[in-house]
Amino acid sequence: AVKCSPGGPNDYIYVIVQPPGWAKIAELIGRPELADDPEWATPEARLNKLDKMFQMIEEWTTQHDKWAIMDILNAVNVPCGPILSTKELLEDESLAKTGAVVEVEHPQRGAFKTVGCPIRLSDSPVEVYTSPALGEHNAEILQDIGIDPSELDALKEAGVI
């Protein structure tokens, strides 16, 4: 990932440098001659210079915010993706539409957003629920291990559960 403006902890973007996009990237970073330079023109030629390549890309990306970079690179079909803050993830409409971020209702805390299931299978729908409250299932578990339901109140009063 390379830094973007204004330079905060979440101001980064992944730029994928593939052969079809190299000339476009070279043009964008102000170094169009690199597209045909034998020292830079192929992935093999760039392999031992990846640090320098990404440094040159970053010199350009630090002049723009990650959203502008994404728009510019998308317009020329260069794969990229911004690094999102938690706030940006939770507010991203596309993630909500795909179910990657979902809203759940918690009995004490109310509604909140959380990560959904990232894997979608057509015949296996997934429902994301809130976590149980502390002790919410104590009675069921204690009954499963043989404690009589009539004893539960006495155990609660004694501070055992």
mmCIF file of C-alpha atoms in Angstrom:
data_model
loop_
_atom_site.group_PDB
_atom_site.id
_atom_site.type_symbol
_atom_site.label_atom_id
_atom_site.label_comp_id
_atom_site.label_asym_id
_atom_site.label_seq_id
_atom_site.Cartn_x
_atom_site.Cartn_y
_atom_site.Cartn_z
ATOM 1 C CA ALA A 1 0.000 0.000 0.000
ATOM 2 C CA VAL A 2 1.150 3.528 -0.716
ATOM 3 C CA LYS A 3 0.502 6.702 1.280
ATOM 4 C CA CYS A 4 -2.024 9.279 0.161
ATOM 5 C CA SER A 5 -2.840 12.825 1.205
ATOM 6 C CA PRO A 6 -3.412 14.101 3.875
ATOM 7 C CA GLY A 7 -1.164 11.448 5.417
ATOM 8 C CA GLY A 8 -3.222 10.076 8.307
ATOM 9 C CA PRO A 9 -3.118 6.481 9.579
ATOM 10 C CA ASN A 10 -5.848 5.373 7.140
ATOM 11 C CA ASP A 11 -4.663 7.369 4.127
ATOM 12 C CA TYR A 12 -3.322 4.486 2.055
ATOM 13 C CA ILE A 13 -4.327 2.739 -1.141
ATOM 14 C CA TYR A 14 -3.296 -0.539 -2.726
ATOM 15 C CA VAL A 15 -2.100 -0.083 -6.299
ATOM 16 C CA ILE A 16 -1.805 -3.280 -8.319
ATOM 17 C CA VAL A 17 0.903 -2.949 -10.962
ATOM 18 C CA GLN A 18 0.096 -5.351 -13.795
ATOM 19 C CA PRO A 19 1.662 -5.396 -17.271
ATOM 20 C CA PRO A 20 -1.368 -3.834 -19.035
ATOM 21 C CA GLY A 21 -1.430 -0.937 -16.554
ATOM 22 C CA TRP A 22 2.267 -0.085 -16.348
ATOM 23 C CA ALA A 23 2.252 2.512 -19.160
ATOM 24 C CA LYS A 24 -0.789 4.205 -17.612
ATOM 25 C CA ILE A 25 0.864 4.308 -14.194
ATOM 26 C CA ALA A 26 4.109 5.643 -15.665
ATOM 27 C CA GLU A 27 2.128 8.418 -17.370
ATOM 28 C CA LEU A 28 0.209 9.288 -14.190
ATOM 29 C CA ILE A 29 3.340 9.522 -12.040
ATOM 30 C CA GLY A 30 4.944 11.848 -14.562
ATOM 31 C CA ARG A 31 7.453 9.307 -15.868
ATOM 32 C CA PRO A 32 5.992 8.206 -19.239
ATOM 33 C CA GLU A 33 9.450 7.240 -20.516
ATOM 34 C CA LEU A 34 9.492 4.298 -18.068
ATOM 35 C CA ALA A 35 6.808 2.517 -20.105
ATOM 36 C CA ASP A 36 9.322 1.750 -22.875
ATOM 37 C CA ASP A 37 12.548 1.785 -20.866
ATOM 38 C CA PRO A 38 13.979 -1.780 -20.910
ATOM 39 C CA GLU A 39 14.990 -1.302 -17.258
ATOM 40 C CA TRP A 40 11.324 -0.730 -16.288
ATOM 41 C CA ALA A 41 9.046 -1.945 -19.105
ATOM 42 C CA THR A 42 8.458 -5.535 -17.939
ATOM 43 C CA PRO A 43 7.565 -7.093 -14.598
ATOM 44 C CA GLU A 44 10.866 -8.989 -14.672
ATOM 45 C CA ALA A 45 12.811 -5.743 -15.175
ATOM 46 C CA ARG A 46 10.950 -4.053 -12.294
ATOM 47 C CA LEU A 47 11.221 -6.988 -9.897
ATOM 48 C CA ASN A 48 14.521 -5.945 -8.318
ATOM 49 C CA LYS A 49 13.330 -2.315 -8.180
ATOM 50 C CA LEU A 50 9.953 -2.708 -6.487
ATOM 51 C CA ASP A 51 10.915 -0.382 -3.627
ATOM 52 C CA LYS A 52 11.917 2.344 -6.086
ATOM 53 C CA MET A 53 8.800 1.738 -8.208
ATOM 54 C CA PHE A 54 6.453 2.096 -5.246
ATOM 55 C CA GLN A 55 8.420 5.113 -4.015
ATOM 56 C CA MET A 56 7.775 6.832 -7.364
ATOM 57 C CA ILE A 57 4.103 5.861 -7.240
ATOM 58 C CA GLU A 58 3.870 7.163 -3.677
ATOM 59 C CA GLU A 59 5.408 10.495 -4.668
ATOM 60 C CA TRP A 60 2.358 10.875 -6.908
ATOM 61 C CA THR A 61 -0.262 9.409 -4.538
ATOM 62 C CA THR A 62 0.747 11.695 -1.663
ATOM 63 C CA GLN A 63 -0.484 14.607 -3.776
ATOM 64 C CA HIS A 64 -4.080 13.275 -3.735
ATOM 65 C CA ASP A 65 -6.476 11.665 -1.287
ATOM 66 C CA LYS A 66 -7.242 7.952 -1.631
ATOM 67 C CA TRP A 67 -10.671 8.578 -3.173
ATOM 68 C CA ALA A 68 -9.211 10.776 -5.919
ATOM 69 C CA ILE A 69 -6.487 8.180 -6.572
ATOM 70 C CA MET A 70 -9.122 5.470 -6.807
ATOM 71 C CA ASP A 71 -11.163 7.515 -9.295
ATOM 72 C CA ILE A 72 -8.084 8.281 -11.415
ATOM 73 C CA LEU A 73 -6.841 4.673 -11.457
ATOM 74 C CA ASN A 74 -10.295 3.191 -12.052
ATOM 75 C CA ALA A 75 -10.715 5.494 -15.054
ATOM 76 C CA VAL A 76 -7.648 3.886 -16.686
ATOM 77 C CA ASN A 77 -8.410 0.312 -15.504
ATOM 78 C CA VAL A 78 -5.570 0.047 -12.995
ATOM 79 C CA PRO A 79 -6.693 -2.170 -10.084
ATOM 80 C CA CYS A 80 -6.592 -0.422 -6.731
ATOM 81 C CA GLY A 81 -8.355 -0.320 -3.409
ATOM 82 C CA PRO A 82 -8.335 2.123 -0.524
ATOM 83 C CA ILE A 83 -7.467 1.097 3.014
ATOM 84 C CA LEU A 84 -10.586 1.895 5.004
ATOM 85 C CA SER A 85 -10.885 3.000 8.614
ATOM 86 C CA THR A 86 -13.413 1.198 10.797
ATOM 87 C CA LYS A 87 -15.756 4.172 10.398
ATOM 88 C CA GLU A 88 -15.389 4.061 6.600
ATOM 89 C CA LEU A 89 -16.028 0.302 6.580
ATOM 90 C CA LEU A 90 -19.176 0.633 8.655
ATOM 91 C CA GLU A 91 -20.499 3.476 6.486
ATOM 92 C CA ASP A 92 -19.671 1.884 3.114
ATOM 93 C CA GLU A 93 -22.953 1.298 1.267
ATOM 94 C CA SER A 94 -21.547 -1.435 -0.983
ATOM 95 C CA LEU A 95 -20.437 -3.471 2.048
ATOM 96 C CA ALA A 96 -23.907 -3.137 3.574
ATOM 97 C CA LYS A 97 -25.562 -4.207 0.300
ATOM 98 C CA THR A 98 -23.454 -7.363 0.099
ATOM 99 C CA GLY A 99 -23.931 -8.215 3.780
ATOM 100 C CA ALA A 100 -20.249 -7.794 4.633
ATOM 101 C CA VAL A 101 -21.403 -5.240 7.226
ATOM 102 C CA VAL A 102 -24.724 -5.840 8.979
ATOM 103 C CA GLU A 103 -26.787 -4.199 11.675
ATOM 104 C CA VAL A 104 -27.873 -6.311 14.638
ATOM 105 C CA GLU A 105 -30.084 -5.536 17.600
ATOM 106 C CA HIS A 106 -28.738 -6.100 21.111
ATOM 107 C CA PRO A 107 -31.193 -6.134 24.029
ATOM 108 C CA GLN A 108 -29.028 -3.864 26.229
ATOM 109 C CA ARG A 109 -26.953 -1.872 23.725
ATOM 110 C CA GLY A 110 -29.521 -1.394 20.984
ATOM 111 C CA ALA A 111 -28.741 -1.547 17.280
ATOM 112 C CA PHE A 112 -25.108 -1.619 16.151
ATOM 113 C CA LYS A 113 -23.156 -2.480 13.023
ATOM 114 C CA THR A 114 -20.758 -5.385 12.862
ATOM 115 C CA VAL A 115 -18.969 -7.605 10.384
ATOM 116 C CA GLY A 116 -21.263 -9.989 8.539
ATOM 117 C CA CYS A 117 -20.275 -13.264 6.936
ATOM 118 C CA PRO A 118 -17.790 -12.585 4.114
ATOM 119 C CA ILE A 119 -18.574 -15.884 2.387
ATOM 120 C CA ARG A 120 -21.796 -16.099 0.387
ATOM 121 C CA LEU A 121 -23.099 -19.454 -0.828
ATOM 122 C CA SER A 122 -26.378 -19.550 -2.747
ATOM 123 C CA ASP A 123 -27.773 -22.545 -0.851
ATOM 124 C CA SER A 124 -26.398 -21.601 2.564
ATOM 125 C CA PRO A 125 -27.841 -18.318 3.815
ATOM 126 C CA VAL A 126 -26.201 -16.886 6.918
ATOM 127 C CA GLU A 127 -27.843 -14.872 9.658
ATOM 128 C CA VAL A 128 -25.690 -12.771 11.976
ATOM 129 C CA TYR A 129 -26.998 -12.379 15.502
ATOM 130 C CA THR A 130 -25.973 -10.445 18.542
ATOM 131 C CA SER A 131 -23.861 -12.135 21.188
ATOM 132 C CA PRO A 132 -25.703 -13.461 24.234
ATOM 133 C CA ALA A 133 -25.835 -11.449 27.443
ATOM 134 C CA LEU A 134 -23.630 -12.587 30.314
ATOM 135 C CA GLY A 135 -25.337 -15.581 31.917
ATOM 136 C CA GLU A 136 -28.220 -15.559 29.434
ATOM 137 C CA HIS A 137 -28.047 -19.333 28.919
ATOM 138 C CA ASN A 138 -27.069 -20.379 32.444
ATOM 139 C CA ALA A 139 -30.391 -22.079 33.197
ATOM 140 C CA GLU A 140 -30.307 -24.165 30.019
ATOM 141 C CA ILE A 141 -26.694 -25.198 30.554
ATOM 142 C CA LEU A 142 -27.183 -26.034 34.222
ATOM 143 C CA GLN A 143 -30.241 -28.121 33.388
ATOM 144 C CA ASP A 144 -28.242 -29.905 30.681
ATOM 145 C CA ILE A 145 -25.686 -30.956 33.301
ATOM 146 C CA GLY A 146 -28.372 -32.280 35.612
ATOM 147 C CA ILE A 147 -29.249 -29.412 37.962
ATOM 148 C CA ASP A 148 -32.959 -29.420 38.682
ATOM 149 C CA PRO A 149 -34.789 -26.243 37.620
ATOM 150 C CA SER A 150 -36.215 -25.943 41.150
ATOM 151 C CA GLU A 151 -32.662 -25.504 42.513
ATOM 152 C CA LEU A 152 -31.792 -22.565 40.231
ATOM 153 C CA ASP A 153 -33.491 -19.879 42.351
ATOM 154 C CA ALA A 154 -31.717 -21.101 45.485
ATOM 155 C CA LEU A 155 -28.359 -21.066 43.673
ATOM 156 C CA LYS A 156 -29.025 -17.501 42.462
ATOM 157 C CA GLU A 157 -29.983 -16.319 45.972
ATOM 158 C CA ALA A 158 -26.848 -17.915 47.411
ATOM 159 C CA GLY A 159 -24.720 -16.056 44.835
ATOM 160 C CA VAL A 160 -23.491 -19.251 43.225
ATOM 161 C CA ILE A 161 -24.817 -18.167 39.830
#
